[in-house]
Amino acid sequence: MDLHIGEHQSTINENMPLRSAIYYGRTMEKLIKPKALYRTARIDIPTPEFYVFFNGKGPQPLEQTLYLSHSYLEKTETPMLELKVKVININLTDSHPILTDCRPLYEYSWFTWKVREYLDSGRLRDEAISLAMEDCVQQGIMTDFIRKHGSEVRNMLFTEFNMDDAIEVWMEEGWTKGHSDGLIQGRSEGESLKLIQMVCKKLKKGKSPARIAEDLEESTETVLAVCRAARAFAPDYDAESILQALAQDSASESLS
């Protein structure tokens, strides 16, 4: 069994290996009970693989590898701890073979390419997004997703043209999302519950995930994770139930 830990980025960030190391540690904390570490028998764990899907602007190679050891203050030829992250350029115009093998990635790349094409032609942002979504339906791209979540995606994109927000929702429709294992981990249970309560309070007021993230000064990924889990508990939004659902989802996604 493999453990795929990945994320989507519109910019290349040299801290991606460090982030992946943190995601991996949090995932292992979910998969392995603390007391099990003291057993003499070896614990078999999934083989980890680390990926970043890039679709930002500017020239980038089809693939490149980033290394955790490049962040070390003292460089050695054989570091005792190494972590490699494969960065894959999924821009439609660069034609990475993965776009042929993975239909969801191809469809997402096609959509972002159409948005940029309209923007480059002089269309305003909101019009470019609407036209791209109409083109998707005509071409059979993300059809079910747009019909089901079209207004939600428009609201997110119109608030701020942030494709990271849109892909979070798109991934819900069948993607394996590697690093959602720990979006609210690293906090105490009390802190997590407080965050969930604040997010749900703003959800009841009809605020979008992007606006909630801005108001609470939290990452959009964190807020979207809470919003997704909260849907099953609307309209009451029981914080403890949402926290439990997040933990269960994280463990199951990590094993995908």
Short mmCIF file of C-alpha atoms in Angstrom, two decimals:
data_model
loop_
_atom_site.label_atom_id
_atom_site.label_comp_id
_atom_site.label_asym_id
_atom_site.label_seq_id
_atom_site.Cartn_x
_atom_site.Cartn_y
_atom_site.Cartn_z
CA MET A 1 0.00 0.00 0.00
CA ASP A 2 1.26 3.45 -0.93
CA LEU A 3 0.61 6.70 0.89
CA HIS A 4 0.35 9.61 -1.54
CA ILE A 5 0.83 13.03 0.02
CA GLY A 6 0.32 15.88 -2.39
CA GLU A 7 -0.85 19.40 -2.84
CA HIS A 8 -1.69 21.88 -5.57
CA GLN A 9 0.30 25.08 -5.96
CA SER A 10 0.23 28.01 -8.35
CA THR A 11 3.75 29.04 -7.30
CA ILE A 12 6.89 27.02 -6.70
CA ASN A 13 7.80 27.17 -3.03
CA GLU A 14 11.13 25.79 -1.83
CA ASN A 15 9.53 24.91 1.52
CA MET A 16 7.32 22.25 -0.03
CA PRO A 17 9.55 19.37 1.16
CA LEU A 18 9.41 20.75 4.70
CA ARG A 19 5.62 21.02 4.53
CA SER A 20 5.41 17.47 3.20
CA ALA A 21 7.53 16.24 6.10
CA ILE A 22 5.09 17.87 8.52
CA TYR A 23 2.08 16.38 6.71
CA TYR A 24 3.71 12.95 6.83
CA GLY A 25 4.39 13.18 10.54
CA ARG A 26 0.81 14.19 11.24
CA THR A 27 -0.46 11.33 9.08
CA MET A 28 1.63 8.79 10.99
CA GLU A 29 0.27 10.15 14.26
CA LYS A 30 -3.21 9.38 12.95
CA LEU A 31 -2.37 5.92 11.67
CA ILE A 32 -0.30 4.62 14.58
CA LYS A 33 -1.29 4.56 18.21
CA PRO A 34 1.46 6.06 20.43
CA LYS A 35 1.83 2.94 22.59
CA ALA A 36 2.41 0.78 19.51
CA LEU A 37 5.75 2.52 18.95
CA TYR A 38 7.17 0.79 22.02
CA ARG A 39 6.46 -2.74 20.80
CA THR A 40 9.45 -4.80 19.77
CA ALA A 41 7.82 -6.05 16.57
CA ARG A 42 8.26 -3.87 13.51
CA ILE A 43 5.30 -1.74 12.47
CA ASP A 44 4.62 -1.97 8.74
CA ILE A 45 3.64 1.38 7.26
CA PRO A 46 2.52 2.52 3.78
CA THR A 47 5.25 3.58 1.37
CA PRO A 48 5.07 7.39 1.14
CA GLU A 49 5.20 9.37 -2.10
CA PHE A 50 5.19 13.16 -2.21
CA TYR A 51 3.82 15.27 -5.06
CA VAL A 52 3.01 18.88 -5.89
CA PHE A 53 0.87 19.74 -8.92
CA PHE A 54 1.85 23.10 -10.39
CA ASN A 55 -0.35 25.12 -12.74
CA GLY A 56 0.87 28.66 -12.20
CA LYS A 57 2.20 31.10 -14.73
CA GLY A 58 5.77 31.29 -15.95
CA PRO A 59 8.02 28.66 -17.49
CA GLN A 60 8.60 25.53 -15.45
CA PRO A 61 9.99 22.10 -16.40
CA LEU A 62 7.53 19.25 -16.81
CA GLU A 63 8.96 17.69 -13.67
CA GLN A 64 11.45 18.64 -11.01
CA THR A 65 12.45 17.27 -7.64
CA LEU A 66 12.84 19.31 -4.47
CA TYR A 67 14.83 17.98 -1.51
CA LEU A 68 14.38 18.51 2.19
CA SER A 69 18.14 18.39 2.67
CA HIS A 70 18.51 21.60 0.65
CA SER A 71 17.01 23.39 3.67
CA TYR A 72 19.60 22.05 6.09
CA LEU A 73 21.99 24.60 7.54
CA GLU A 74 24.83 22.10 7.31
CA LYS A 75 25.07 20.25 4.00
CA THR A 76 26.23 16.65 3.81
CA GLU A 77 26.51 14.24 0.90
CA THR A 78 24.40 11.61 2.65
CA PRO A 79 21.92 13.28 5.02
CA MET A 80 20.42 10.95 7.60
CA LEU A 81 16.95 12.23 6.79
CA GLU A 82 15.93 12.99 3.23
CA LEU A 83 12.55 13.67 1.66
CA LYS A 84 11.97 14.19 -2.04
CA VAL A 85 8.99 15.99 -3.52
CA LYS A 86 8.19 15.54 -7.20
CA VAL A 87 6.76 18.73 -8.72
CA ILE A 88 4.63 18.03 -11.80
CA ASN A 89 3.69 20.82 -14.20
CA ILE A 90 0.03 20.23 -15.11
CA ASN A 91 -0.43 23.31 -17.30
CA LEU A 92 -2.40 22.20 -20.34
CA THR A 93 -0.06 23.94 -22.76
CA ASP A 94 2.94 21.99 -21.41
CA SER A 95 1.28 18.61 -22.12
CA HIS A 96 2.62 16.47 -19.31
CA PRO A 97 1.76 12.77 -19.95
CA ILE A 98 -0.13 12.65 -16.64
CA LEU A 99 -2.87 14.76 -18.23
CA THR A 100 -3.55 11.87 -20.60
CA ASP A 101 -3.56 9.30 -17.83
CA CYS A 102 -5.58 11.27 -15.26
CA ARG A 103 -8.87 12.69 -16.52
CA PRO A 104 -9.62 14.87 -13.45
CA LEU A 105 -6.25 16.61 -13.74
CA TYR A 106 -6.80 17.15 -17.45
CA GLU A 107 -10.25 18.65 -16.90
CA TYR A 108 -9.04 20.96 -14.15
CA SER A 109 -6.11 22.09 -16.30
CA TRP A 110 -8.43 22.68 -19.25
CA PHE A 111 -10.67 24.87 -17.12
CA THR A 112 -7.85 27.04 -15.76
CA TRP A 113 -6.40 27.35 -19.29
CA LYS A 114 -9.74 28.65 -20.60
CA VAL A 115 -10.03 31.17 -17.77
CA ARG A 116 -6.56 32.52 -18.51
CA GLU A 117 -7.26 32.56 -22.24
CA TYR A 118 -10.28 34.80 -21.69
CA LEU A 119 -8.34 37.01 -19.28
CA ASP A 120 -5.54 37.41 -21.81
CA SER A 121 -8.09 38.41 -24.46
CA GLY A 122 -9.19 41.34 -22.31
CA ARG A 123 -12.23 39.87 -20.58
CA LEU A 124 -12.91 40.93 -17.01
CA ARG A 125 -12.30 38.31 -14.35
CA ASP A 126 -15.92 37.43 -13.55
CA GLU A 127 -16.85 37.22 -17.22
CA ALA A 128 -13.81 35.06 -17.96
CA ILE A 129 -14.79 32.59 -15.25
CA SER A 130 -18.41 32.39 -16.40
CA LEU A 131 -17.42 31.90 -20.03
CA ALA A 132 -14.91 29.20 -19.09
CA MET A 133 -17.54 27.33 -17.10
CA GLU A 134 -19.96 27.53 -20.03
CA ASP A 135 -17.25 26.16 -22.32
CA CYS A 136 -16.65 23.31 -19.88
CA VAL A 137 -20.30 22.24 -20.05
CA GLN A 138 -20.29 22.42 -23.87
CA GLN A 139 -17.11 20.34 -24.08
CA GLY A 140 -18.12 17.81 -21.43
CA ILE A 141 -15.45 19.06 -19.04
CA MET A 142 -16.30 18.88 -15.31
CA THR A 143 -19.96 18.75 -16.37
CA ASP A 144 -21.46 17.04 -13.34
CA PHE A 145 -19.30 19.06 -10.99
CA ILE A 146 -20.31 22.40 -12.49
CA ARG A 147 -24.00 21.53 -12.56
CA LYS A 148 -23.82 20.45 -8.94
CA HIS A 149 -21.51 23.15 -7.55
CA GLY A 150 -21.53 25.87 -10.21
CA SER A 151 -22.87 28.67 -8.02
CA GLU A 152 -20.55 27.71 -5.17
CA VAL A 153 -17.50 27.80 -7.42
CA ARG A 154 -18.54 31.11 -8.96
CA ASN A 155 -18.92 32.66 -5.53
CA MET A 156 -15.44 31.54 -4.51
CA LEU A 157 -13.81 32.64 -7.73
CA PHE A 158 -15.67 35.95 -7.90
CA THR A 159 -14.65 36.77 -4.33
CA GLU A 160 -11.02 36.23 -5.24
CA PHE A 161 -9.64 34.50 -8.34
CA ASN A 162 -7.99 31.79 -6.31
CA MET A 163 -7.84 28.43 -8.04
CA ASP A 164 -6.66 26.78 -4.82
CA ASP A 165 -10.16 27.41 -3.42
CA ALA A 166 -11.87 25.88 -6.44
CA ILE A 167 -9.74 22.78 -6.54
CA GLU A 168 -10.59 21.99 -2.93
CA VAL A 169 -14.24 21.57 -3.92
CA TRP A 170 -13.40 19.83 -7.19
CA MET A 171 -11.31 17.27 -5.32
CA GLU A 172 -14.35 16.30 -3.26
CA GLU A 173 -15.89 14.75 -6.34
CA GLY A 174 -13.48 11.83 -6.45
CA TRP A 175 -9.88 12.97 -6.15
CA THR A 176 -7.47 11.45 -3.68
CA LYS A 177 -6.22 14.41 -1.73
CA GLY A 178 -2.95 13.63 -0.05
CA HIS A 179 -2.40 16.19 2.61
CA SER A 180 -5.85 16.83 3.99
CA ASP A 181 -4.72 14.55 6.80
CA GLY A 182 -3.84 17.40 9.12
CA LEU A 183 -5.39 20.72 8.22
CA ILE A 184 -6.42 21.46 11.78
CA GLN A 185 -3.89 19.25 13.50
CA GLY A 186 -1.07 20.77 15.45
CA ARG A 187 -3.66 22.39 17.73
CA SER A 188 -5.10 21.20 21.00
CA GLU A 189 -8.61 19.74 20.88
CA GLY A 190 -9.91 22.88 22.56
CA GLU A 191 -8.29 25.12 19.95
CA SER A 192 -9.70 22.98 17.14
CA LEU A 193 -13.20 23.10 18.61
CA LYS A 194 -12.97 26.86 18.99
CA LEU A 195 -11.90 27.25 15.37
CA ILE A 196 -14.75 25.02 14.19
CA GLN A 197 -17.25 27.01 16.23
CA MET A 198 -16.04 30.31 14.74
CA VAL A 199 -16.19 28.94 11.19
CA CYS A 200 -19.69 27.56 11.70
CA LYS A 201 -20.91 30.82 13.20
CA LYS A 202 -19.87 32.61 10.03
CA LEU A 203 -21.31 29.85 7.83
CA LYS A 204 -24.69 30.48 9.42
CA LYS A 205 -24.37 34.10 8.31
CA GLY A 206 -23.91 32.94 4.72
CA LYS A 207 -20.24 33.87 4.37
CA SER A 208 -18.10 32.09 1.78
CA PRO A 209 -15.09 29.96 2.79
CA ALA A 210 -12.73 32.51 1.26
CA ARG A 211 -14.29 35.34 3.28
CA ILE A 212 -14.26 33.26 6.48
CA ALA A 213 -10.58 32.48 6.00
CA GLU A 214 -9.86 36.17 5.59
CA ASP A 215 -11.92 37.16 8.64
CA LEU A 216 -10.32 34.54 10.89
CA GLU A 217 -6.83 34.95 9.39
CA GLU A 218 -6.71 31.21 8.72
CA SER A 219 -5.56 29.40 5.60
CA THR A 220 -8.24 28.75 3.01
CA GLU A 221 -7.39 25.03 3.08
CA THR A 222 -8.14 24.85 6.80
CA VAL A 223 -11.46 26.67 6.52
CA LEU A 224 -12.56 24.62 3.51
CA ALA A 225 -11.82 21.39 5.38
CA VAL A 226 -14.04 22.53 8.24
CA CYS A 227 -16.78 23.71 5.85
CA ARG A 228 -16.83 20.39 4.02
CA ALA A 229 -17.17 18.42 7.23
CA ALA A 230 -19.78 20.85 8.59
CA ARG A 231 -22.20 20.31 5.72
CA ALA A 232 -23.31 16.96 7.15
CA PHE A 233 -24.28 18.66 10.43
CA ALA A 234 -26.17 21.69 9.11
CA PRO A 235 -27.96 23.69 10.30
CA ASP A 236 -26.96 23.06 13.92
CA TYR A 237 -23.24 22.53 13.22
CA ASP A 238 -22.24 20.50 16.28
CA ALA A 239 -18.54 21.31 16.72
CA GLU A 240 -17.57 18.05 18.42
CA SER A 241 -19.23 15.97 15.71
CA ILE A 242 -17.49 18.01 13.02
CA LEU A 243 -14.11 17.53 14.71
CA GLN A 244 -14.68 13.78 14.85
CA ALA A 245 -15.68 13.71 11.19
CA LEU A 246 -12.53 15.60 10.23
CA ALA A 247 -10.38 13.08 12.07
CA GLN A 248 -12.12 10.14 10.41
CA ASP A 249 -11.89 11.68 6.94
CA SER A 250 -8.21 12.44 7.43
CA ALA A 251 -7.36 8.86 8.32
CA SER A 252 -9.33 7.37 5.44
CA GLU A 253 -7.90 9.82 2.86
CA SER A 254 -4.36 9.17 4.03
CA LEU A 255 -4.82 5.46 3.33
CA SER A 256 -6.24 6.02 -0.16
#
